[in-house]
Amino acid sequence: MAIRAPMFRLRLMLLALLAFCLGAAVPASAAVTVSFYSHDFGDRFPHAFIVVKGRLDGSGQVVDNNFGFTAKNVSPAILLGSVKGYVQTSQPDYIAKSDRQFSVTVDDATYGRLIAKVREWQDRKQPSYSLNKANCVHFVMELAEVVGLRVNRKSKYFKKPKTFLIEVRELNPALG
């Protein structure tokens, strides 16, 4: 009987250690990161867009996408008035050539509101793109509001994506 007691204690300690290790291996809380990007002159005109990555808490669904708003056909017509617009996704190489200005982490509910706003822009009556009233900067401005950021709705930078996003960063000191 005296020999079994130490063996029992050893097994008990190993089980406790195993339980501790399993508990420590539980993944951290899931969240989605929303990153705001600008793309300066190059193969496309200046542009603003967002990248969303992470995992939803409720469903465990992996999120990995990006959204920008642009004219369906880039032509001189955009200088004259409204033209057909659409929500686009960009290829990884385009994102890699762009500048991430800042990121915020959002919960499932905020992510849901963000996607609803993206769909709202997708479903707009055509022509929906206007260089002066509804361009990529206006799009990301509304998405920034959805995720809780302060924006300047009277900004003078609606045709300058990078400068506009820098302005947003300055209005939200917690972004650093």
PDB file of C-alpha atoms in Angstrom:
ATOM      1  CA  MET A   1       0.000   0.000   0.000  1.00  0.00           C
ATOM      2  CA  ALA A   2       2.883   2.357   0.792  1.00  0.00           C
ATOM      3  CA  ILE A   3       4.226   1.945  -2.752  1.00  0.00           C
ATOM      4  CA  ARG A   4       0.882   2.884  -4.410  1.00  0.00           C
ATOM      5  CA  ALA A   5       0.509   6.229  -2.572  1.00  0.00           C
ATOM      6  CA  PRO A   6       3.547   7.862  -4.251  1.00  0.00           C
ATOM      7  CA  MET A   7       2.417   6.509  -7.630  1.00  0.00           C
ATOM      8  CA  PHE A   8      -1.087   7.883  -7.045  1.00  0.00           C
ATOM      9  CA  ARG A   9       0.329  11.303  -6.124  1.00  0.00           C
ATOM     10  CA  LEU A  10       2.552  11.268  -9.217  1.00  0.00           C
ATOM     11  CA  ARG A  11      -0.427  10.482 -11.456  1.00  0.00           C
ATOM     12  CA  LEU A  12      -2.452  13.186  -9.739  1.00  0.00           C
ATOM     13  CA  MET A  13       0.334  15.743 -10.293  1.00  0.00           C
ATOM     14  CA  LEU A  14       0.683  14.723 -13.947  1.00  0.00           C
ATOM     15  CA  LEU A  15      -3.061  15.094 -14.456  1.00  0.00           C
ATOM     16  CA  ALA A  16      -2.963  18.529 -12.819  1.00  0.00           C
ATOM     17  CA  LEU A  17      -0.045  19.541 -15.032  1.00  0.00           C
ATOM     18  CA  LEU A  18      -1.859  18.273 -18.130  1.00  0.00           C
ATOM     19  CA  ALA A  19      -5.024  20.180 -17.170  1.00  0.00           C
ATOM     20  CA  PHE A  20      -2.969  23.341 -16.645  1.00  0.00           C
ATOM     21  CA  CYS A  21      -1.236  22.962 -20.012  1.00  0.00           C
ATOM     22  CA  LEU A  22      -4.508  22.359 -21.824  1.00  0.00           C
ATOM     23  CA  GLY A  23      -6.014  25.400 -20.151  1.00  0.00           C
ATOM     24  CA  ALA A  24      -3.037  27.532 -21.146  1.00  0.00           C
ATOM     25  CA  ALA A  25      -3.335  26.363 -24.751  1.00  0.00           C
ATOM     26  CA  VAL A  26      -6.845  27.787 -25.195  1.00  0.00           C
ATOM     27  CA  PRO A  27      -6.675  30.427 -27.931  1.00  0.00           C
ATOM     28  CA  ALA A  28      -7.064  34.081 -27.033  1.00  0.00           C
ATOM     29  CA  SER A  29     -10.345  35.798 -27.708  1.00  0.00           C
ATOM     30  CA  ALA A  30     -11.096  36.096 -31.405  1.00  0.00           C
ATOM     31  CA  ALA A  31     -11.328  39.518 -33.029  1.00  0.00           C
ATOM     32  CA  VAL A  32     -11.254  41.154 -36.423  1.00  0.00           C
ATOM     33  CA  THR A  33      -8.668  43.786 -37.331  1.00  0.00           C
ATOM     34  CA  VAL A  34      -9.777  46.524 -39.713  1.00  0.00           C
ATOM     35  CA  SER A  35      -6.836  48.232 -41.434  1.00  0.00           C
ATOM     36  CA  PHE A  36      -7.217  51.463 -43.386  1.00  0.00           C
ATOM     37  CA  TYR A  37      -5.001  51.783 -46.465  1.00  0.00           C
ATOM     38  CA  SER A  38      -4.101  54.406 -49.014  1.00  0.00           C
ATOM     39  CA  HIS A  39      -2.531  53.870 -52.403  1.00  0.00           C
ATOM     40  CA  ASP A  40      -0.728  56.778 -54.016  1.00  0.00           C
ATOM     41  CA  PHE A  41      -0.244  57.379 -57.721  1.00  0.00           C
ATOM     42  CA  GLY A  42       0.940  54.431 -59.757  1.00  0.00           C
ATOM     43  CA  ASP A  43      -0.814  51.774 -61.784  1.00  0.00           C
ATOM     44  CA  ARG A  44      -4.151  53.149 -60.508  1.00  0.00           C
ATOM     45  CA  PHE A  45      -5.194  56.582 -59.364  1.00  0.00           C
ATOM     46  CA  PRO A  46      -4.981  57.390 -55.633  1.00  0.00           C
ATOM     47  CA  HIS A  47      -7.262  55.128 -53.662  1.00  0.00           C
ATOM     48  CA  ALA A  48      -8.432  54.369 -50.119  1.00  0.00           C
ATOM     49  CA  PHE A  49      -9.679  50.975 -48.946  1.00  0.00           C
ATOM     50  CA  ILE A  50      -9.866  48.684 -45.922  1.00  0.00           C
ATOM     51  CA  VAL A  51      -8.536  45.198 -45.185  1.00  0.00           C
ATOM     52  CA  VAL A  52     -10.360  43.012 -42.648  1.00  0.00           C
ATOM     53  CA  LYS A  53      -8.633  40.005 -41.059  1.00  0.00           C
ATOM     54  CA  GLY A  54      -9.254  37.851 -38.043  1.00  0.00           C
ATOM     55  CA  ARG A  55     -11.798  35.443 -36.610  1.00  0.00           C
ATOM     56  CA  LEU A  56     -15.338  36.031 -35.393  1.00  0.00           C
ATOM     57  CA  ASP A  57     -15.973  35.103 -31.751  1.00  0.00           C
ATOM     58  CA  GLY A  58     -19.503  33.821 -32.255  1.00  0.00           C
ATOM     59  CA  SER A  59     -18.961  31.478 -35.179  1.00  0.00           C
ATOM     60  CA  GLY A  60     -15.193  31.073 -35.367  1.00  0.00           C
ATOM     61  CA  GLN A  61     -15.436  32.127 -39.034  1.00  0.00           C
ATOM     62  CA  VAL A  62     -12.132  33.306 -40.475  1.00  0.00           C
ATOM     63  CA  VAL A  63     -12.303  36.787 -41.981  1.00  0.00           C
ATOM     64  CA  ASP A  64      -9.826  37.811 -44.702  1.00  0.00           C
ATOM     65  CA  ASN A  65     -11.079  40.360 -47.228  1.00  0.00           C
ATOM     66  CA  ASN A  66     -10.724  43.919 -48.453  1.00  0.00           C
ATOM     67  CA  PHE A  67     -13.101  46.552 -49.758  1.00  0.00           C
ATOM     68  CA  GLY A  68     -12.750  49.781 -51.690  1.00  0.00           C
ATOM     69  CA  PHE A  69     -15.185  51.872 -53.697  1.00  0.00           C
ATOM     70  CA  THR A  70     -14.391  53.073 -57.193  1.00  0.00           C
ATOM     71  CA  ALA A  71     -15.761  53.965 -60.594  1.00  0.00           C
ATOM     72  CA  LYS A  72     -16.648  50.982 -62.776  1.00  0.00           C
ATOM     73  CA  ASN A  73     -14.797  52.614 -65.683  1.00  0.00           C
ATOM     74  CA  VAL A  74     -12.094  55.154 -65.015  1.00  0.00           C
ATOM     75  CA  SER A  75     -12.432  57.784 -67.698  1.00  0.00           C
ATOM     76  CA  PRO A  76     -12.688  61.563 -68.019  1.00  0.00           C
ATOM     77  CA  ALA A  77     -16.433  61.138 -67.359  1.00  0.00           C
ATOM     78  CA  ILE A  78     -15.692  61.027 -63.612  1.00  0.00           C
ATOM     79  CA  LEU A  79     -14.674  64.690 -63.873  1.00  0.00           C
ATOM     80  CA  LEU A  80     -18.060  65.658 -65.326  1.00  0.00           C
ATOM     81  CA  GLY A  81     -20.459  64.033 -62.844  1.00  0.00           C
ATOM     82  CA  SER A  82     -21.687  60.758 -61.415  1.00  0.00           C
ATOM     83  CA  VAL A  83     -20.759  57.466 -63.068  1.00  0.00           C
ATOM     84  CA  LYS A  84     -21.349  53.799 -62.278  1.00  0.00           C
ATOM     85  CA  GLY A  85     -19.524  52.745 -59.124  1.00  0.00           C
ATOM     86  CA  TYR A  86     -18.922  49.498 -57.280  1.00  0.00           C
ATOM     87  CA  VAL A  87     -17.298  47.981 -54.218  1.00  0.00           C
ATOM     88  CA  GLN A  88     -14.152  46.213 -55.333  1.00  0.00           C
ATOM     89  CA  THR A  89     -11.640  43.867 -53.769  1.00  0.00           C
ATOM     90  CA  SER A  90      -7.970  44.187 -54.579  1.00  0.00           C
ATOM     91  CA  GLN A  91      -5.303  41.590 -55.262  1.00  0.00           C
ATOM     92  CA  PRO A  92      -2.607  40.920 -52.629  1.00  0.00           C
ATOM     93  CA  ASP A  93       0.103  42.571 -54.758  1.00  0.00           C
ATOM     94  CA  TYR A  94      -1.906  45.827 -54.896  1.00  0.00           C
ATOM     95  CA  ILE A  95      -2.363  45.760 -51.122  1.00  0.00           C
ATOM     96  CA  ALA A  96       1.363  45.084 -50.654  1.00  0.00           C
ATOM     97  CA  LYS A  97       2.154  48.210 -52.724  1.00  0.00           C
ATOM     98  CA  SER A  98      -0.191  50.319 -50.597  1.00  0.00           C
ATOM     99  CA  ASP A  99       0.350  52.034 -47.247  1.00  0.00           C
ATOM    100  CA  ARG A 100      -1.427  50.852 -44.109  1.00  0.00           C
ATOM    101  CA  GLN A 101      -2.220  54.036 -42.224  1.00  0.00           C
ATOM    102  CA  PHE A 102      -3.720  52.516 -39.050  1.00  0.00           C
ATOM    103  CA  SER A 103      -5.704  49.557 -37.724  1.00  0.00           C
ATOM    104  CA  VAL A 104      -8.445  48.993 -35.163  1.00  0.00           C
ATOM    105  CA  THR A 105      -9.760  45.794 -33.635  1.00  0.00           C
ATOM    106  CA  VAL A 106     -13.516  45.284 -33.613  1.00  0.00           C
ATOM    107  CA  ASP A 107     -15.952  42.848 -32.044  1.00  0.00           C
ATOM    108  CA  ASP A 108     -18.472  40.698 -33.931  1.00  0.00           C
ATOM    109  CA  ALA A 109     -21.299  43.251 -33.680  1.00  0.00           C
ATOM    110  CA  THR A 110     -19.156  46.067 -35.066  1.00  0.00           C
ATOM    111  CA  TYR A 111     -17.890  43.792 -37.836  1.00  0.00           C
ATOM    112  CA  GLY A 112     -21.526  43.040 -38.718  1.00  0.00           C
ATOM    113  CA  ARG A 113     -22.306  46.765 -38.944  1.00  0.00           C
ATOM    114  CA  LEU A 114     -19.190  47.295 -41.057  1.00  0.00           C
ATOM    115  CA  ILE A 115     -20.247  44.624 -43.568  1.00  0.00           C
ATOM    116  CA  ALA A 116     -23.773  46.079 -43.626  1.00  0.00           C
ATOM    117  CA  LYS A 117     -22.291  49.475 -44.563  1.00  0.00           C
ATOM    118  CA  VAL A 118     -20.182  47.853 -47.307  1.00  0.00           C
ATOM    119  CA  ARG A 119     -23.350  46.207 -48.687  1.00  0.00           C
ATOM    120  CA  GLU A 120     -25.168  49.534 -48.517  1.00  0.00           C
ATOM    121  CA  TRP A 121     -22.528  51.016 -50.809  1.00  0.00           C
ATOM    122  CA  GLN A 122     -22.678  47.929 -53.073  1.00  0.00           C
ATOM    123  CA  ASP A 123     -26.434  48.294 -53.453  1.00  0.00           C
ATOM    124  CA  ARG A 124     -26.528  52.016 -54.225  1.00  0.00           C
ATOM    125  CA  LYS A 125     -28.618  53.170 -57.138  1.00  0.00           C
ATOM    126  CA  GLN A 126     -26.482  53.803 -60.227  1.00  0.00           C
ATOM    127  CA  PRO A 127     -24.722  56.010 -61.097  1.00  0.00           C
ATOM    128  CA  SER A 128     -23.248  55.867 -57.589  1.00  0.00           C
ATOM    129  CA  TYR A 129     -19.660  57.128 -57.907  1.00  0.00           C
ATOM    130  CA  SER A 130     -19.054  60.850 -57.699  1.00  0.00           C
ATOM    131  CA  LEU A 131     -15.566  62.284 -57.439  1.00  0.00           C
ATOM    132  CA  ASN A 132     -16.928  65.089 -55.251  1.00  0.00           C
ATOM    133  CA  LYS A 133     -19.653  63.334 -53.211  1.00  0.00           C
ATOM    134  CA  ALA A 134     -19.148  59.556 -53.178  1.00  0.00           C
ATOM    135  CA  ASN A 135     -15.622  58.356 -53.879  1.00  0.00           C
ATOM    136  CA  CYS A 136     -13.258  55.933 -52.138  1.00  0.00           C
ATOM    137  CA  VAL A 137     -12.467  58.443 -49.395  1.00  0.00           C
ATOM    138  CA  HIS A 138     -16.150  59.011 -48.608  1.00  0.00           C
ATOM    139  CA  PHE A 139     -16.502  55.217 -48.454  1.00  0.00           C
ATOM    140  CA  VAL A 140     -13.669  54.697 -45.950  1.00  0.00           C
ATOM    141  CA  MET A 141     -14.845  57.738 -43.970  1.00  0.00           C
ATOM    142  CA  GLU A 142     -18.195  56.026 -43.364  1.00  0.00           C
ATOM    143  CA  LEU A 143     -16.465  52.758 -42.477  1.00  0.00           C
ATOM    144  CA  ALA A 144     -14.224  54.625 -40.023  1.00  0.00           C
ATOM    145  CA  GLU A 145     -17.343  56.010 -38.340  1.00  0.00           C
ATOM    146  CA  VAL A 146     -18.841  52.513 -38.100  1.00  0.00           C
ATOM    147  CA  VAL A 147     -15.779  51.259 -36.210  1.00  0.00           C
ATOM    148  CA  GLY A 148     -16.034  54.189 -33.793  1.00  0.00           C
ATOM    149  CA  LEU A 149     -13.474  56.632 -35.144  1.00  0.00           C
ATOM    150  CA  ARG A 150     -13.921  60.391 -35.275  1.00  0.00           C
ATOM    151  CA  VAL A 151     -13.848  61.851 -38.800  1.00  0.00           C
ATOM    152  CA  ASN A 152     -14.081  65.300 -40.310  1.00  0.00           C
ATOM    153  CA  ARG A 153     -17.149  65.212 -42.562  1.00  0.00           C
ATOM    154  CA  LYS A 154     -16.119  68.633 -43.918  1.00  0.00           C
ATOM    155  CA  SER A 155     -12.553  67.585 -44.693  1.00  0.00           C
ATOM    156  CA  LYS A 156     -10.762  69.258 -47.555  1.00  0.00           C
ATOM    157  CA  TYR A 157      -9.010  65.967 -48.325  1.00  0.00           C
ATOM    158  CA  PHE A 158     -11.754  63.941 -50.043  1.00  0.00           C
ATOM    159  CA  LYS A 159      -9.577  63.649 -53.152  1.00  0.00           C
ATOM    160  CA  LYS A 160      -6.415  62.832 -51.188  1.00  0.00           C
ATOM    161  CA  PRO A 161      -6.764  59.379 -49.578  1.00  0.00           C
ATOM    162  CA  LYS A 162      -3.468  59.343 -47.680  1.00  0.00           C
ATOM    163  CA  THR A 163      -3.886  62.853 -46.310  1.00  0.00           C
ATOM    164  CA  PHE A 164      -7.485  62.134 -45.329  1.00  0.00           C
ATOM    165  CA  LEU A 165      -6.458  59.007 -43.388  1.00  0.00           C
ATOM    166  CA  ILE A 166      -3.656  60.936 -41.677  1.00  0.00           C
ATOM    167  CA  GLU A 167      -6.312  63.481 -40.647  1.00  0.00           C
ATOM    168  CA  VAL A 168      -8.448  60.646 -39.211  1.00  0.00           C
ATOM    169  CA  ARG A 169      -5.429  59.359 -37.284  1.00  0.00           C
ATOM    170  CA  GLU A 170      -4.851  62.837 -35.848  1.00  0.00           C
ATOM    171  CA  LEU A 171      -8.525  63.084 -34.785  1.00  0.00           C
ATOM    172  CA  ASN A 172      -8.119  59.770 -32.927  1.00  0.00           C
ATOM    173  CA  PRO A 173      -4.972  60.050 -30.752  1.00  0.00           C
ATOM    174  CA  ALA A 174      -5.361  56.476 -29.487  1.00  0.00           C
ATOM    175  CA  LEU A 175      -4.380  55.272 -32.982  1.00  0.00           C
ATOM    176  CA  GLY A 176      -0.850  56.548 -32.298  1.00  0.00           C
TER     177      GLY A 176
END
